Amino acid sequence: MVNLFKGKRFKGMRFIGVGCRLWFVLIFVSVFLGIHCRWDTSWASPYESSPHAVTLEADVVAGHELIRTARMDQDHAKISAPEEKSASNEKQLSGEKQSSGDMEDSEDWPEDELSEESIFPDPLEPMNRAFFAFNDAAYFWFFKPVGEGYRYVMPEVLRVAVRNFFTNLSMPIRLVSSLLQGKIESVGMILVRFVVNSSAGFLGFEDVAKQALDYPVQDEDLGQVMAFYGVGPGFYLNLPFLGASTLRDTAGWVGELYLNPLDYIVEDWWPNMGVRAFYMTNNVSLRIGEYEALKDASLDPYVAMRDAFFQYRMNQIEK
């Protein structure tokens, strides 16, 4: 029995060692690529302007400048001209207005194209699109039907309670992430939330801290920590079953595996995967319809999901 226990512990330590090495490799690659993928606008912004986007922006600015100059000349001509103008002058002035209006219409086109054209670093787009198609099929053919069946037998109040429990359990991830960023106020709120919800909230099944104290969840992770210290996101990734991510966030996710108490409470592989599958099913049941709405409202669901993810992460990092 003792030898069996030691064998399991040895395998577990070897797994942790391999994971740590993988994590450090990912962090090194993320730092290296992040330095070369930094944006001129802000260290926290996950956007990168491609040369084509910069050219479009320059064209738009130049168009604005031409229109502004034409309008100033036109106003100056109005002031200096006599009150009585000939019909030919009025016709010429109206022609200038029409020309200026055409320039305004033409300048709007590059801005629209600029907003629609992706300016995010996505060098692995073919692979990411393949994984996106895989996740899309897995959602509609497996996760959504299972989530709908689970939602049918589980009342919403119980599903919300399960989500609250897992949120409370993952407190160390948010605590360490807030400490590393020096967010003292967030650290205090996280500790108070954990104590209150673990006691008065019955192990976190009820979010008493939010209801009674108005202490919301502090959504912090190791990806935000690396962004705080100036590490760029690297490039976009779409991972099987995990969905949208970046190289930086993937490295942070690997590190969070060692901060999640679930991996220490349930050490065996298959039970651990079973608990994670249950957690994923519960989350899917609470969010059925969101992905469908985004997909139906977009011409290219892959681009829409990628852009929504970058905007979401940018808002998190800038808090």
Short mmCIF file of N, CA and C in Angstrom, two decimals, residues 78-188:
data_model
loop_
_atom_site.label_atom_id
_atom_site.label_comp_id
_atom_site.label_asym_id
_atom_site.label_seq_id
_atom_site.Cartn_x
_atom_site.Cartn_y
_atom_site.Cartn_z
N LYS A 78 -16.45 82.42 -49.45
CA LYS A 78 -17.78 82.94 -49.13
C LYS A 78 -17.69 84.32 -48.48
N ILE A 79 -16.71 84.48 -47.58
CA ILE A 79 -16.61 85.75 -46.85
C ILE A 79 -16.11 86.87 -47.77
N SER A 80 -15.14 86.58 -48.60
CA SER A 80 -14.53 87.61 -49.45
C SER A 80 -15.34 87.93 -50.69
N ALA A 81 -16.23 87.05 -51.09
CA ALA A 81 -17.01 87.29 -52.31
C ALA A 81 -18.08 88.33 -52.05
N PRO A 82 -18.49 89.09 -53.09
CA PRO A 82 -19.57 90.08 -52.94
C PRO A 82 -20.89 89.39 -52.69
N GLU A 83 -21.85 90.17 -52.17
CA GLU A 83 -23.14 89.59 -51.84
C GLU A 83 -23.87 89.09 -53.08
N GLU A 84 -23.74 89.85 -54.17
CA GLU A 84 -24.41 89.43 -55.40
C GLU A 84 -23.42 88.64 -56.25
N LYS A 85 -23.71 87.40 -56.46
CA LYS A 85 -22.87 86.52 -57.25
C LYS A 85 -23.59 86.16 -58.52
N SER A 86 -22.81 85.95 -59.51
CA SER A 86 -23.40 85.54 -60.78
C SER A 86 -23.84 84.09 -60.70
N ALA A 87 -24.68 83.72 -61.65
CA ALA A 87 -25.18 82.35 -61.66
C ALA A 87 -24.06 81.36 -61.88
N SER A 88 -23.05 81.78 -62.66
CA SER A 88 -21.94 80.86 -62.92
C SER A 88 -21.12 80.60 -61.67
N ASN A 89 -20.94 81.68 -60.85
CA ASN A 89 -20.19 81.48 -59.61
C ASN A 89 -20.94 80.56 -58.65
N GLU A 90 -22.26 80.74 -58.56
CA GLU A 90 -23.05 79.87 -57.69
C GLU A 90 -22.98 78.43 -58.16
N LYS A 91 -23.02 78.25 -59.48
CA LYS A 91 -22.95 76.91 -60.02
C LYS A 91 -21.59 76.28 -59.70
N GLN A 92 -20.54 77.11 -59.82
CA GLN A 92 -19.21 76.60 -59.52
C GLN A 92 -19.08 76.23 -58.05
N LEU A 93 -19.67 77.10 -57.16
CA LEU A 93 -19.62 76.83 -55.74
C LEU A 93 -20.35 75.54 -55.39
N SER A 94 -21.53 75.35 -56.02
CA SER A 94 -22.27 74.12 -55.76
C SER A 94 -21.50 72.91 -56.26
N GLY A 95 -20.76 73.09 -57.36
CA GLY A 95 -19.94 71.99 -57.85
C GLY A 95 -18.84 71.65 -56.87
N GLU A 96 -18.26 72.69 -56.23
CA GLU A 96 -17.23 72.42 -55.24
C GLU A 96 -17.81 71.70 -54.04
N LYS A 97 -19.03 72.10 -53.64
CA LYS A 97 -19.68 71.41 -52.51
C LYS A 97 -19.93 69.95 -52.84
N GLN A 98 -20.41 69.72 -54.06
CA GLN A 98 -20.69 68.34 -54.45
C GLN A 98 -19.40 67.52 -54.48
N SER A 99 -18.32 68.15 -54.99
CA SER A 99 -17.03 67.46 -55.01
C SER A 99 -16.54 67.16 -53.61
N SER A 100 -16.74 68.15 -52.70
CA SER A 100 -16.34 67.92 -51.31
C SER A 100 -17.16 66.81 -50.69
N GLY A 101 -18.49 66.77 -51.01
CA GLY A 101 -19.33 65.71 -50.49
C GLY A 101 -18.90 64.36 -51.00
N ASP A 102 -18.48 64.31 -52.29
CA ASP A 102 -17.99 63.04 -52.83
C ASP A 102 -16.74 62.59 -52.10
N MET A 103 -15.89 63.56 -51.75
CA MET A 103 -14.67 63.20 -51.02
C MET A 103 -15.02 62.66 -49.65
N GLU A 104 -16.07 63.24 -48.99
CA GLU A 104 -16.48 62.72 -47.70
C GLU A 104 -16.97 61.29 -47.81
N ASP A 105 -17.76 61.02 -48.86
CA ASP A 105 -18.25 59.66 -49.05
C ASP A 105 -17.11 58.70 -49.31
N SER A 106 -16.13 59.16 -50.11
CA SER A 106 -15.03 58.27 -50.43
C SER A 106 -14.12 58.02 -49.24
N GLU A 107 -14.04 58.99 -48.30
CA GLU A 107 -13.18 58.79 -47.15
C GLU A 107 -13.79 57.83 -46.15
N ASP A 108 -15.12 57.69 -46.17
CA ASP A 108 -15.75 56.76 -45.25
C ASP A 108 -15.44 55.32 -45.62
N TRP A 109 -15.20 55.05 -46.88
CA TRP A 109 -14.98 53.68 -47.31
C TRP A 109 -13.75 53.04 -46.68
N PRO A 110 -12.59 53.71 -46.68
CA PRO A 110 -11.44 53.07 -46.05
C PRO A 110 -11.64 52.84 -44.56
N GLU A 111 -12.36 53.78 -43.84
CA GLU A 111 -12.59 53.57 -42.42
C GLU A 111 -13.42 52.33 -42.18
N ASP A 112 -14.47 52.13 -43.00
CA ASP A 112 -15.28 50.93 -42.85
C ASP A 112 -14.46 49.68 -43.12
N GLU A 113 -13.64 49.75 -44.17
CA GLU A 113 -12.81 48.60 -44.48
C GLU A 113 -11.79 48.36 -43.37
N LEU A 114 -11.29 49.45 -42.78
CA LEU A 114 -10.32 49.32 -41.71
C LEU A 114 -10.93 48.65 -40.50
N SER A 115 -12.21 48.99 -40.20
CA SER A 115 -12.84 48.39 -39.04
C SER A 115 -13.16 46.93 -39.27
N GLU A 116 -13.39 46.54 -40.53
CA GLU A 116 -13.74 45.16 -40.81
C GLU A 116 -12.51 44.30 -41.03
N GLU A 117 -11.44 44.90 -41.54
CA GLU A 117 -10.26 44.09 -41.83
C GLU A 117 -9.52 43.78 -40.54
N SER A 118 -9.12 42.55 -40.40
CA SER A 118 -8.45 42.13 -39.18
C SER A 118 -7.06 42.74 -39.09
N ILE A 119 -6.74 43.31 -37.95
CA ILE A 119 -5.40 43.84 -37.72
C ILE A 119 -4.77 43.13 -36.53
N PHE A 120 -5.26 41.94 -36.20
CA PHE A 120 -4.74 41.18 -35.09
C PHE A 120 -3.68 40.19 -35.59
N PRO A 121 -2.66 39.92 -34.79
CA PRO A 121 -1.63 38.95 -35.21
C PRO A 121 -2.20 37.54 -35.20
N ASP A 122 -2.35 36.96 -36.36
CA ASP A 122 -2.92 35.63 -36.49
C ASP A 122 -2.17 34.86 -37.57
N PRO A 123 -0.87 34.60 -37.36
CA PRO A 123 -0.10 33.91 -38.40
C PRO A 123 -0.50 32.46 -38.59
N LEU A 124 -1.17 31.87 -37.60
CA LEU A 124 -1.59 30.47 -37.70
C LEU A 124 -3.07 30.36 -38.05
N GLU A 125 -3.56 31.30 -38.83
CA GLU A 125 -5.00 31.33 -39.13
C GLU A 125 -5.52 30.03 -39.75
N PRO A 126 -4.83 29.41 -40.72
CA PRO A 126 -5.37 28.15 -41.26
C PRO A 126 -5.57 27.07 -40.19
N MET A 127 -4.58 26.92 -39.31
CA MET A 127 -4.72 25.96 -38.22
C MET A 127 -5.81 26.37 -37.25
N ASN A 128 -5.85 27.66 -36.92
CA ASN A 128 -6.87 28.15 -36.00
C ASN A 128 -8.27 27.97 -36.56
N ARG A 129 -8.43 28.20 -37.84
CA ARG A 129 -9.74 28.00 -38.46
C ARG A 129 -10.14 26.52 -38.42
N ALA A 130 -9.18 25.63 -38.59
CA ALA A 130 -9.49 24.20 -38.51
C ALA A 130 -9.95 23.83 -37.10
N PHE A 131 -9.26 24.34 -36.09
CA PHE A 131 -9.66 24.07 -34.72
C PHE A 131 -10.99 24.75 -34.38
N PHE A 132 -11.21 25.93 -34.96
CA PHE A 132 -12.49 26.61 -34.75
C PHE A 132 -13.63 25.78 -35.32
N ALA A 133 -13.43 25.23 -36.51
CA ALA A 133 -14.46 24.37 -37.12
C ALA A 133 -14.68 23.12 -36.27
N PHE A 134 -13.60 22.58 -35.70
CA PHE A 134 -13.74 21.42 -34.82
C PHE A 134 -14.54 21.77 -33.58
N ASN A 135 -14.20 22.89 -32.94
CA ASN A 135 -14.93 23.31 -31.74
C ASN A 135 -16.39 23.62 -32.05
N ASP A 136 -16.62 24.22 -33.22
CA ASP A 136 -17.99 24.53 -33.63
C ASP A 136 -18.81 23.25 -33.78
N ALA A 137 -18.24 22.25 -34.45
CA ALA A 137 -18.95 20.98 -34.61
C ALA A 137 -19.14 20.28 -33.27
N ALA A 138 -18.11 20.32 -32.41
CA ALA A 138 -18.23 19.69 -31.10
C ALA A 138 -19.31 20.35 -30.26
N TYR A 139 -19.44 21.66 -30.40
CA TYR A 139 -20.47 22.37 -29.63
C TYR A 139 -21.87 21.97 -30.08
N PHE A 140 -22.11 22.02 -31.39
CA PHE A 140 -23.47 21.77 -31.88
C PHE A 140 -23.84 20.28 -31.86
N TRP A 141 -22.85 19.41 -31.97
CA TRP A 141 -23.15 17.99 -32.03
C TRP A 141 -23.04 17.29 -30.68
N PHE A 142 -22.33 17.90 -29.73
CA PHE A 142 -22.15 17.21 -28.45
C PHE A 142 -22.47 18.11 -27.26
N PHE A 143 -21.72 19.21 -27.11
CA PHE A 143 -21.84 20.00 -25.89
C PHE A 143 -23.21 20.66 -25.76
N LYS A 144 -23.75 21.18 -26.83
CA LYS A 144 -25.06 21.82 -26.74
C LYS A 144 -26.16 20.81 -26.43
N PRO A 145 -26.24 19.66 -27.13
CA PRO A 145 -27.28 18.68 -26.75
C PRO A 145 -27.14 18.20 -25.31
N VAL A 146 -25.90 17.94 -24.88
CA VAL A 146 -25.70 17.52 -23.50
C VAL A 146 -26.09 18.63 -22.54
N GLY A 147 -25.70 19.88 -22.87
CA GLY A 147 -26.07 21.00 -22.02
C GLY A 147 -27.56 21.22 -21.94
N GLU A 148 -28.25 21.03 -23.06
CA GLU A 148 -29.71 21.17 -23.05
C GLU A 148 -30.37 20.09 -22.20
N GLY A 149 -29.87 18.86 -22.31
CA GLY A 149 -30.41 17.80 -21.47
C GLY A 149 -30.13 18.04 -20.00
N TYR A 150 -28.92 18.51 -19.70
CA TYR A 150 -28.56 18.83 -18.32
C TYR A 150 -29.42 19.97 -17.80
N ARG A 151 -29.67 20.96 -18.64
CA ARG A 151 -30.51 22.09 -18.22
C ARG A 151 -31.94 21.65 -17.97
N TYR A 152 -32.38 20.64 -18.70
CA TYR A 152 -33.76 20.16 -18.54
C TYR A 152 -33.97 19.51 -17.18
N VAL A 153 -32.95 18.80 -16.68
CA VAL A 153 -33.10 18.07 -15.42
C VAL A 153 -32.58 18.86 -14.23
N MET A 154 -31.76 19.89 -14.48
CA MET A 154 -31.19 20.67 -13.38
C MET A 154 -31.78 22.07 -13.37
N PRO A 155 -32.45 22.46 -12.29
CA PRO A 155 -32.99 23.83 -12.22
C PRO A 155 -31.86 24.86 -12.29
N GLU A 156 -32.22 26.04 -12.75
CA GLU A 156 -31.20 27.08 -12.93
C GLU A 156 -30.55 27.46 -11.61
N VAL A 157 -31.30 27.46 -10.52
CA VAL A 157 -30.74 27.85 -9.24
C VAL A 157 -29.62 26.89 -8.82
N LEU A 158 -29.77 25.61 -9.14
CA LEU A 158 -28.72 24.64 -8.81
C LEU A 158 -27.52 24.80 -9.73
N ARG A 159 -27.76 25.10 -10.99
CA ARG A 159 -26.65 25.29 -11.93
C ARG A 159 -25.84 26.53 -11.57
N VAL A 160 -26.52 27.58 -11.15
CA VAL A 160 -25.81 28.78 -10.69
C VAL A 160 -25.02 28.48 -9.42
N ALA A 161 -25.57 27.66 -8.54
CA ALA A 161 -24.87 27.28 -7.31
C ALA A 161 -23.60 26.49 -7.63
N VAL A 162 -23.68 25.60 -8.61
CA VAL A 162 -22.49 24.84 -9.01
C VAL A 162 -21.42 25.77 -9.57
N ARG A 163 -21.85 26.72 -10.39
CA ARG A 163 -20.89 27.68 -10.93
C ARG A 163 -20.24 28.49 -9.82
N ASN A 164 -21.03 28.91 -8.83
CA ASN A 164 -20.49 29.66 -7.71
C ASN A 164 -19.46 28.84 -6.93
N PHE A 165 -19.74 27.54 -6.77
CA PHE A 165 -18.82 26.67 -6.03
C PHE A 165 -17.46 26.60 -6.71
N PHE A 166 -17.44 26.37 -8.01
CA PHE A 166 -16.17 26.28 -8.73
C PHE A 166 -15.47 27.63 -8.79
N THR A 167 -16.22 28.71 -8.85
CA THR A 167 -15.61 30.04 -8.81
C THR A 167 -14.93 30.28 -7.48
N ASN A 168 -15.57 29.89 -6.40
CA ASN A 168 -14.99 30.04 -5.07
C ASN A 168 -13.77 29.13 -4.90
N LEU A 169 -13.83 27.94 -5.49
CA LEU A 169 -12.73 26.99 -5.36
C LEU A 169 -11.47 27.49 -6.06
N SER A 170 -11.62 28.21 -7.15
CA SER A 170 -10.46 28.70 -7.91
C SER A 170 -9.92 30.02 -7.38
N MET A 171 -10.22 30.35 -6.14
CA MET A 171 -9.77 31.59 -5.53
C MET A 171 -8.26 31.80 -5.59
N PRO A 172 -7.42 30.76 -5.37
CA PRO A 172 -5.96 31.00 -5.39
C PRO A 172 -5.45 31.60 -6.70
N ILE A 173 -6.08 31.28 -7.81
CA ILE A 173 -5.65 31.84 -9.10
C ILE A 173 -5.82 33.36 -9.08
N ARG A 174 -6.98 33.81 -8.64
CA ARG A 174 -7.24 35.25 -8.61
C ARG A 174 -6.40 35.95 -7.54
N LEU A 175 -6.19 35.26 -6.41
CA LEU A 175 -5.42 35.85 -5.33
C LEU A 175 -3.97 36.07 -5.74
N VAL A 176 -3.34 35.04 -6.27
CA VAL A 176 -1.94 35.15 -6.69
C VAL A 176 -1.80 36.17 -7.83
N SER A 177 -2.72 36.16 -8.76
CA SER A 177 -2.66 37.10 -9.88
C SER A 177 -2.78 38.53 -9.40
N SER A 178 -3.65 38.78 -8.45
CA SER A 178 -3.80 40.14 -7.91
C SER A 178 -2.57 40.56 -7.12
N LEU A 179 -2.00 39.63 -6.35
CA LEU A 179 -0.79 39.94 -5.59
C LEU A 179 0.36 40.31 -6.51
N LEU A 180 0.53 39.55 -7.58
CA LEU A 180 1.64 39.80 -8.49
C LEU A 180 1.47 41.12 -9.24
N GLN A 181 0.25 41.62 -9.34
CA GLN A 181 0.01 42.91 -9.98
C GLN A 181 -0.04 44.06 -8.98
N GLY A 182 0.08 43.74 -7.70
CA GLY A 182 0.05 44.77 -6.68
C GLY A 182 -1.32 45.38 -6.45
N LYS A 183 -2.38 44.64 -6.76
CA LYS A 183 -3.74 45.14 -6.57
C LYS A 183 -4.21 44.78 -5.17
N ILE A 184 -3.84 45.61 -4.22
CA ILE A 184 -4.11 45.32 -2.82
C ILE A 184 -5.61 45.29 -2.53
N GLU A 185 -6.35 46.23 -3.11
CA GLU A 185 -7.79 46.25 -2.88
C GLU A 185 -8.45 44.98 -3.39
N SER A 186 -8.03 44.51 -4.55
CA SER A 186 -8.57 43.27 -5.09
C SER A 186 -8.22 42.09 -4.20
N VAL A 187 -7.00 42.08 -3.66
CA VAL A 187 -6.59 41.01 -2.76
C VAL A 187 -7.51 40.95 -1.55
N GLY A 188 -7.79 42.11 -0.96
CA GLY A 188 -8.69 42.14 0.19
C GLY A 188 -10.09 41.65 -0.15
#
